[in-house]
Each structure stands twice: as C-alpha cells, then as structure tokens.
Coordinates of C-alpha atoms and ligand atoms in Angstrom, one line a residue:
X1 CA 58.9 214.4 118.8
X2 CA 55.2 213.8 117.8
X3 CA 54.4 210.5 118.2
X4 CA 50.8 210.9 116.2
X5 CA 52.9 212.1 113.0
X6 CA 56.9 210.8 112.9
X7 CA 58.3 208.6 110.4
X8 CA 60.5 206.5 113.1
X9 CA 63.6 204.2 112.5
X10 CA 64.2 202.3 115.2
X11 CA 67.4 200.1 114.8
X12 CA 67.5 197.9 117.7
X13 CA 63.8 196.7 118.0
X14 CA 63.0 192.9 117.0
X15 CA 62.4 192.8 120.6
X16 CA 62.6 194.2 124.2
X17 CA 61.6 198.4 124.6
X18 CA 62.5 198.7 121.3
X19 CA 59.6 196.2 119.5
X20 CA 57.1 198.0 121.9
X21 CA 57.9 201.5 121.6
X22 CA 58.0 200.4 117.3
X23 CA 54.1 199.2 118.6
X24 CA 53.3 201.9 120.5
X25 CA 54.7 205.0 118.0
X26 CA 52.7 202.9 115.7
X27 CA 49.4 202.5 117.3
X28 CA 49.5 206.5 118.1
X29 CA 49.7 207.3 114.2
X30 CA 53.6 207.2 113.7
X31 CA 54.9 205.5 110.3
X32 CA 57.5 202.9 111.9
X33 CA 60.2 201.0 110.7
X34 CA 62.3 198.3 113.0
X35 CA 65.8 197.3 112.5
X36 CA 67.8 194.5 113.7
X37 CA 70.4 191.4 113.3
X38 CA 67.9 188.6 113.7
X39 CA 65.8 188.2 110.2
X40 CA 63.5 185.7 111.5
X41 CA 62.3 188.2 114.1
X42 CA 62.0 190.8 111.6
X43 CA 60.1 188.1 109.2
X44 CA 57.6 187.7 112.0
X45 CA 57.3 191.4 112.9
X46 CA 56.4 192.0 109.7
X47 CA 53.7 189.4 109.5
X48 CA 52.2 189.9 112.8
X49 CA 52.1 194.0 112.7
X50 CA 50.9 194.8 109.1
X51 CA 52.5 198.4 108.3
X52 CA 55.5 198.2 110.1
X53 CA 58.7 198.2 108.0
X54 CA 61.7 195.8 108.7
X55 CA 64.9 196.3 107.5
X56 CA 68.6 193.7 108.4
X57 CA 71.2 196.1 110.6
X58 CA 74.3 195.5 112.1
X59 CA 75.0 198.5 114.4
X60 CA 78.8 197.1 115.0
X61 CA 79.3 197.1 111.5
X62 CA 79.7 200.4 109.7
X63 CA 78.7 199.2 106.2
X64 CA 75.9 197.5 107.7
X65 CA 74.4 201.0 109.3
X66 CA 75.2 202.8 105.8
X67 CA 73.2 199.7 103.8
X68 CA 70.2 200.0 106.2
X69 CA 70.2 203.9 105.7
X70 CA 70.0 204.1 102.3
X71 CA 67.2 201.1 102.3
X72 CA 65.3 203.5 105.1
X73 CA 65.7 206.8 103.4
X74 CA 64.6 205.4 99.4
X75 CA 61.6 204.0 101.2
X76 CA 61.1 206.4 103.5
X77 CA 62.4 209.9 102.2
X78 CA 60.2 212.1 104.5
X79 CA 62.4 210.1 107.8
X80 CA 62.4 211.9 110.7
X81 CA 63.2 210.6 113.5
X82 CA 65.9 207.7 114.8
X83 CA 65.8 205.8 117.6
X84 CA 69.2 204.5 119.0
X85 CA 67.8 201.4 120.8
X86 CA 70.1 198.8 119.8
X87 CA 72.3 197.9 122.8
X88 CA 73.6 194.8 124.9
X89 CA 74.9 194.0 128.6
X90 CA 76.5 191.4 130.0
X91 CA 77.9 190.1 133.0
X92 CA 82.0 191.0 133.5
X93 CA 84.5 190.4 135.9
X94 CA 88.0 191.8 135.4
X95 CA 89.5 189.0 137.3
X96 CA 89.0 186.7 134.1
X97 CA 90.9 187.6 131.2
X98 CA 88.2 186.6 128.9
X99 CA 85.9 189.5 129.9
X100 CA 88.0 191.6 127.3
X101 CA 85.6 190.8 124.7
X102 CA 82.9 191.4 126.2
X103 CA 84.2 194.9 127.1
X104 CA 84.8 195.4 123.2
X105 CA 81.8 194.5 122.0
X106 CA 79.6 196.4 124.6
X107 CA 81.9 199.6 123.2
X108 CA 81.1 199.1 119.7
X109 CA 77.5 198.4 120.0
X110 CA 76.6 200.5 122.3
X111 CA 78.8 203.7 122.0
X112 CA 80.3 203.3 118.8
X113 CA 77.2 201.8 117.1
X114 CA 75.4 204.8 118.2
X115 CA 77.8 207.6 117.2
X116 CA 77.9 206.1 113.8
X117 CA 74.4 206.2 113.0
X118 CA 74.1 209.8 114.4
X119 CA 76.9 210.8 111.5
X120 CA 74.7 208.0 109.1
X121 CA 71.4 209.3 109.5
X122 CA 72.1 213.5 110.2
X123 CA 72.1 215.1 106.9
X124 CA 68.9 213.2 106.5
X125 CA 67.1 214.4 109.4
X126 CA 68.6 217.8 108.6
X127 CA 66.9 218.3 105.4
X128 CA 63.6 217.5 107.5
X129 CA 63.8 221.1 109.0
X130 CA 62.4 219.5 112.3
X131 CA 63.7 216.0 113.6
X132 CA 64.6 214.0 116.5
X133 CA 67.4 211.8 117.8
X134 CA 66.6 209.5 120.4
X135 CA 69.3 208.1 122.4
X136 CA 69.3 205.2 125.1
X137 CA 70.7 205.6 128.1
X138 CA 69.8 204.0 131.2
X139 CA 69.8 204.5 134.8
X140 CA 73.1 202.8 135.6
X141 CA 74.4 205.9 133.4
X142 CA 73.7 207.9 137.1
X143 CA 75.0 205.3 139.4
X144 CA 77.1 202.4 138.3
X145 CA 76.4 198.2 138.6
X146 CA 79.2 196.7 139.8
X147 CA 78.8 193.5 137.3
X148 CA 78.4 195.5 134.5
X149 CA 81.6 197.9 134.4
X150 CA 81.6 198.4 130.8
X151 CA 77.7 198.6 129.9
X152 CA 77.5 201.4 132.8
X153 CA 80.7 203.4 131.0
X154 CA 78.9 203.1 127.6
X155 CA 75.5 204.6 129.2
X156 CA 77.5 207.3 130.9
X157 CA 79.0 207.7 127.6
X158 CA 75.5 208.1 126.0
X159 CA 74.2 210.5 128.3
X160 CA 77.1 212.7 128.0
X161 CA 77.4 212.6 124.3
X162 CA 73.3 213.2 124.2
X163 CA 74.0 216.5 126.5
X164 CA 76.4 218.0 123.9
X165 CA 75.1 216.8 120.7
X166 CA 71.8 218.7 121.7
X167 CA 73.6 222.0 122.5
X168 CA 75.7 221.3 118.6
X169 CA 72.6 220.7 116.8
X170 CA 70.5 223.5 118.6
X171 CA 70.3 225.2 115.2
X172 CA 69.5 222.5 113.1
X173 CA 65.8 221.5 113.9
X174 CA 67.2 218.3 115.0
X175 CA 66.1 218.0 118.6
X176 CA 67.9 215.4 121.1
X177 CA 65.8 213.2 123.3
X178 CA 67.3 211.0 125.8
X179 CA 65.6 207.8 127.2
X180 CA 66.6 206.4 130.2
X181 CA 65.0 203.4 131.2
X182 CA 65.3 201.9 134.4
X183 CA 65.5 197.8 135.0
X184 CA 62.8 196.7 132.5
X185 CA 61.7 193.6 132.3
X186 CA 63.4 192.4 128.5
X187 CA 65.3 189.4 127.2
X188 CA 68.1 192.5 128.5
X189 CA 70.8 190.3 130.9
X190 CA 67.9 187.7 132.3
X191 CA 65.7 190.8 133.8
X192 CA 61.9 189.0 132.2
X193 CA 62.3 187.2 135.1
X194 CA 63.5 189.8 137.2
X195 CA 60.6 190.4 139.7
X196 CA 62.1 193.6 140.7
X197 CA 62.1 195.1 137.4
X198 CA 59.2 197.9 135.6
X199 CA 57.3 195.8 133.5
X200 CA 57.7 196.5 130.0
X201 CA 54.3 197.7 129.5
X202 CA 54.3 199.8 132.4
X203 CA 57.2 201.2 131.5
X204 CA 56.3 202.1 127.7
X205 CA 52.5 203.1 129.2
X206 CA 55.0 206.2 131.3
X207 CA 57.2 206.5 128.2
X208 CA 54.1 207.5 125.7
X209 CA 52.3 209.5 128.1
X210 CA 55.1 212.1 128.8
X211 CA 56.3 212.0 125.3
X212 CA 52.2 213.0 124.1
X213 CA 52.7 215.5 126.5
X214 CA 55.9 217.1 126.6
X215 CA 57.0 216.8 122.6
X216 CA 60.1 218.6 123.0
X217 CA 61.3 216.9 126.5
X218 CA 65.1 216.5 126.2
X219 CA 64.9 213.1 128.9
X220 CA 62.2 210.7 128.9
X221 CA 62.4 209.8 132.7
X222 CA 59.8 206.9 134.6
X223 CA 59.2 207.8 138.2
X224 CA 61.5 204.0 138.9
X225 CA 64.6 205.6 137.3
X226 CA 64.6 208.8 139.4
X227 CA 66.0 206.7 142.4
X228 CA 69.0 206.6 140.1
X229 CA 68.7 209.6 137.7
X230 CA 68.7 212.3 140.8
X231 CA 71.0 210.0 143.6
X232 CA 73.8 212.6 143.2
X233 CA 71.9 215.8 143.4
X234 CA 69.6 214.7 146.0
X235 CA 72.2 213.5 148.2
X236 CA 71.5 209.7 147.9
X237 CA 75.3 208.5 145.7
X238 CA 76.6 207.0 148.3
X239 CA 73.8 204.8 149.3
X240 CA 72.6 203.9 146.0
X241 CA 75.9 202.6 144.8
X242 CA 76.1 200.9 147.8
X243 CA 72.9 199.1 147.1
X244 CA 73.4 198.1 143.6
X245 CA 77.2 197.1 144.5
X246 CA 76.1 194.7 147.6
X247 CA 74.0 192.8 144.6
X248 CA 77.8 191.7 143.1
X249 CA 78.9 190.8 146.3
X250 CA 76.5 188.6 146.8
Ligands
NAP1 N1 65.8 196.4 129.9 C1 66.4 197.2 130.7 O1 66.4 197.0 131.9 C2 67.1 198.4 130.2 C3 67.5 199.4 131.1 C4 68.2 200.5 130.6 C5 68.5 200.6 129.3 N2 68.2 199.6 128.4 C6 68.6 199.7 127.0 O2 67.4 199.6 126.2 C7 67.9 199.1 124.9 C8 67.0 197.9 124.5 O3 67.3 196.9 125.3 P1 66.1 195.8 125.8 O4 66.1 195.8 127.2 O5 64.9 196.0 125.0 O6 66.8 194.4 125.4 P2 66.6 193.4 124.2 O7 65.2 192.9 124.2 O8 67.7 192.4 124.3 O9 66.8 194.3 122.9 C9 68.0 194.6 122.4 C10 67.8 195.0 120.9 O10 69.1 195.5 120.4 C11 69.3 194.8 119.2 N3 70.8 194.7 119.0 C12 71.7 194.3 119.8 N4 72.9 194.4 119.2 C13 72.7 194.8 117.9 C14 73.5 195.0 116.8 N5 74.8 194.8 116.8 N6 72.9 195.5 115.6 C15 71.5 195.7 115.6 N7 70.7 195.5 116.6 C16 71.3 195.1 117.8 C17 68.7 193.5 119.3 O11 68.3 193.0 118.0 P3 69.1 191.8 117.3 O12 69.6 190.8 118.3 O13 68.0 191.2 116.4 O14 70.2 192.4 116.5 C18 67.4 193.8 120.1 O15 66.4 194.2 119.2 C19 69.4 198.8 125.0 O16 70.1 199.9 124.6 C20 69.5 198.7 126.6 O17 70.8 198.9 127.0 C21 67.5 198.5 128.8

C-alpha cells in the first residue's frame, strides 16, 4: 500500500487507531474517507480535518455496508484500498447467560462485518489493477485473553481468513495486509486508561514507518505485539497465556 498516493476507506474510524491512521494516511498524501455509526463524530471529523470524507456505516448490517459502498465508490471511483477497522470487545463470562449477546454481536461485527465488506468492496478494488485490503487483527489473535473468549476467536478468525484470502487473490492485484495491534490505548474495553498499553501515537508512529517502508508487507507488526505474535514459535505459549489468564483470575 502507498500511503503517499491511496484513496483509503476506512469503515471503523470516528475514533480509536482507526481516526488516526484516517490522519496519518492523510497527512502522508493519501485521499481518505472514514466510516462509522456515530454521525456526530463524523460531523466533527469533517469539520475539524478539512479533506477527509465521512460517510454513515453499519458493519453489522449488510444493507448498511452496500449503502456506504456505493456512496464511496460514486465519490470516489478511483478507491483503492479498504480498511477493516471497525471492531468491538467486551468483557464475557460464560457463567452468566447473558453473555450470549455479547458473543453474537462481537461475531457479526467483527468477523462477519468484515467478510461482508471484503465481498462489498472486491470487484471495486479489482478493476483498480493494484489494491489493498487491510484487515485487523490483534495480538490476542496469537495468544488468547481469558475475559474476552469471543473477541480472541473473532481475531483468530481474522488472521486466518487474511492468510488465505491473500493466497485467493494473489492474481488479482489486490494485496492483503494484516494489522495487528497490540493493547493500544483507545476508548477499546477501558484501555485510554490502561497504563500498560502502546500509546496510540506511538503505536501509529511504528505503523506508518514500516508501511513507508515496506509497501507490500503482508503484517504490520509493532515491536509490543511480537511478545504475542511469535509466543508459539519462540517457545514462550505456555507462559504468555499464563500471564494474560492470571489477569481474569484476579
Ligand atoms: N485498542 C487496542 O488495544 C486494540 C488491540 C488490537 C486490535 N484492536 C482493533 O482495532 C480496531 C479499532 O479499535 P480501537 O481500539 O480503535 O477502538 P475504538 O476507538 O472503540 O474504535 C472502534 C471503531 O469501530 C467502529 N465500529 C464499531 N462497531 C461498528 C459497526 N457496527 N459499524 C461501523 N463501525 C463500527 C466505531 O465507530 P462507531 O461507534 O461510530 O460505529 C469506532 O470507530 C478494532 O477492530 C479492534 O478490535 C484494538
């Protein structure tokens, strides 16, 4: 992906990594355009960042993705790359019955939601020639949180689906980039005030510097996630679950 020369849709980003990747694609020469639920956010985006586009999406809802592709590709027909950002976690806990619906909804909007506008948003980026798909993973997709069953399963789910859907679109021009952030410090499940989170600035300063310069990197890993990323093959599993499971026990 350049990041001097894309014309970015980022559904997902009226706040959080998403806003300041939107910022930071922007600031390097990138034509940007931010998608999202909340309208008031996207009212102020607009009026605080002169040149970013907004446009209303509902990643959960189906006609809601289709809606904000059409308004992205009639304003934007030259679109070229997608960013999956849009995701939520929350706290679970199988022993209450209630937590069902929190499983459901982290499904749809963050696996489901994601499939979808890969399927919305390919024939565009195929006619491009050259294009990229950015998926978000995270570093719970490597080694799971044990308050977080679901959100970890969907971010396994994305790193797995981003592994294949590069090799099936090898031919296409359509390249596959996966991000993986590590604990960031977003609205994300309470982590702004998470001391032991990257903060977000840090973070995106790593993100932009190896995407200037490795364009064609299929995962965008910070040094903070590799603790995670490379447990398993480095030998570390067993201790790193351990770590991350003694924080739900308290
Ligand atoms: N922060 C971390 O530590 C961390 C670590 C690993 C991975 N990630 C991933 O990074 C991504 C961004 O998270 P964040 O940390 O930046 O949190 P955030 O500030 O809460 O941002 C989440 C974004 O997703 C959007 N969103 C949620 N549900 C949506 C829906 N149904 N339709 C459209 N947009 C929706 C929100 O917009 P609206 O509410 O306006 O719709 C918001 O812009 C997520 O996929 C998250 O899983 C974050």
């Amino acid at each position: 992906m350049d990041i001097t020369a894309s014309t970015v849709f980022i559904p997902g980003a009226t706040s959080g990594i998403g806003l300041g990747l939107a910022l930071r694609l922007q600031a390097a020469g990138s034509t940007v355009v931010v998608g999202g639920r909340r309208t008031e956010r996207l009212a102020a985006i607009a009026a605080e960042h002169p040149g970013i586009g907004t446009v209303e999406i509902d990643t959960a809802d189906p006609a809601s993705i289709e809606r904000a592709r059409d308004e992205v590709v009639s304003r934007h027909p030259g679109l070229d790359a997608v960013v999956l950002m849009a995701g939520i976690m929350e706290a679970e806990e199988f022993k209450d019955p209630a937590s069902l619906e929190i499983a459901e909804r982290t499904v749809v909007t963050n696996l489901l939601g994601p499939i979808r506008l890969v399927h919305a948003f390919l024939p565009q980026l195929r006619a491009q020639g050259s294009a990229t798909i950015m998926t978000v993973s995270s570093g719970l997709a490597s080694v799971p949180l044990a308050a977080t069953p679901t959100y970890n399963a969907t971010k396994a789910g994305i790193h797995s689906l981003s592994e294949t859907l590069r090799v099936q679109l090898e031919t296409t021009g359509v390249r596959v980039v996966e991000l993986a952030p590590p604990a960031t410090r977003t609205d994300l499940m309470g982590l702004k005030d998470n001391p032991t989170a990257l903060p977000l600035e840090d973070f995106l300063d790593e993100v932009m510097t190896i995407l200037g310069a490795q364009p064609d990197v299929a995962e965008v890993l910070v040094e903070r996630v590799k603790w995670q990323r490379f447990a398993e093959r480095e030998g570390r599993y067993d201790e790193v679950f351990e770590a991350l499971s003694s924080r739900y026990r308290g």
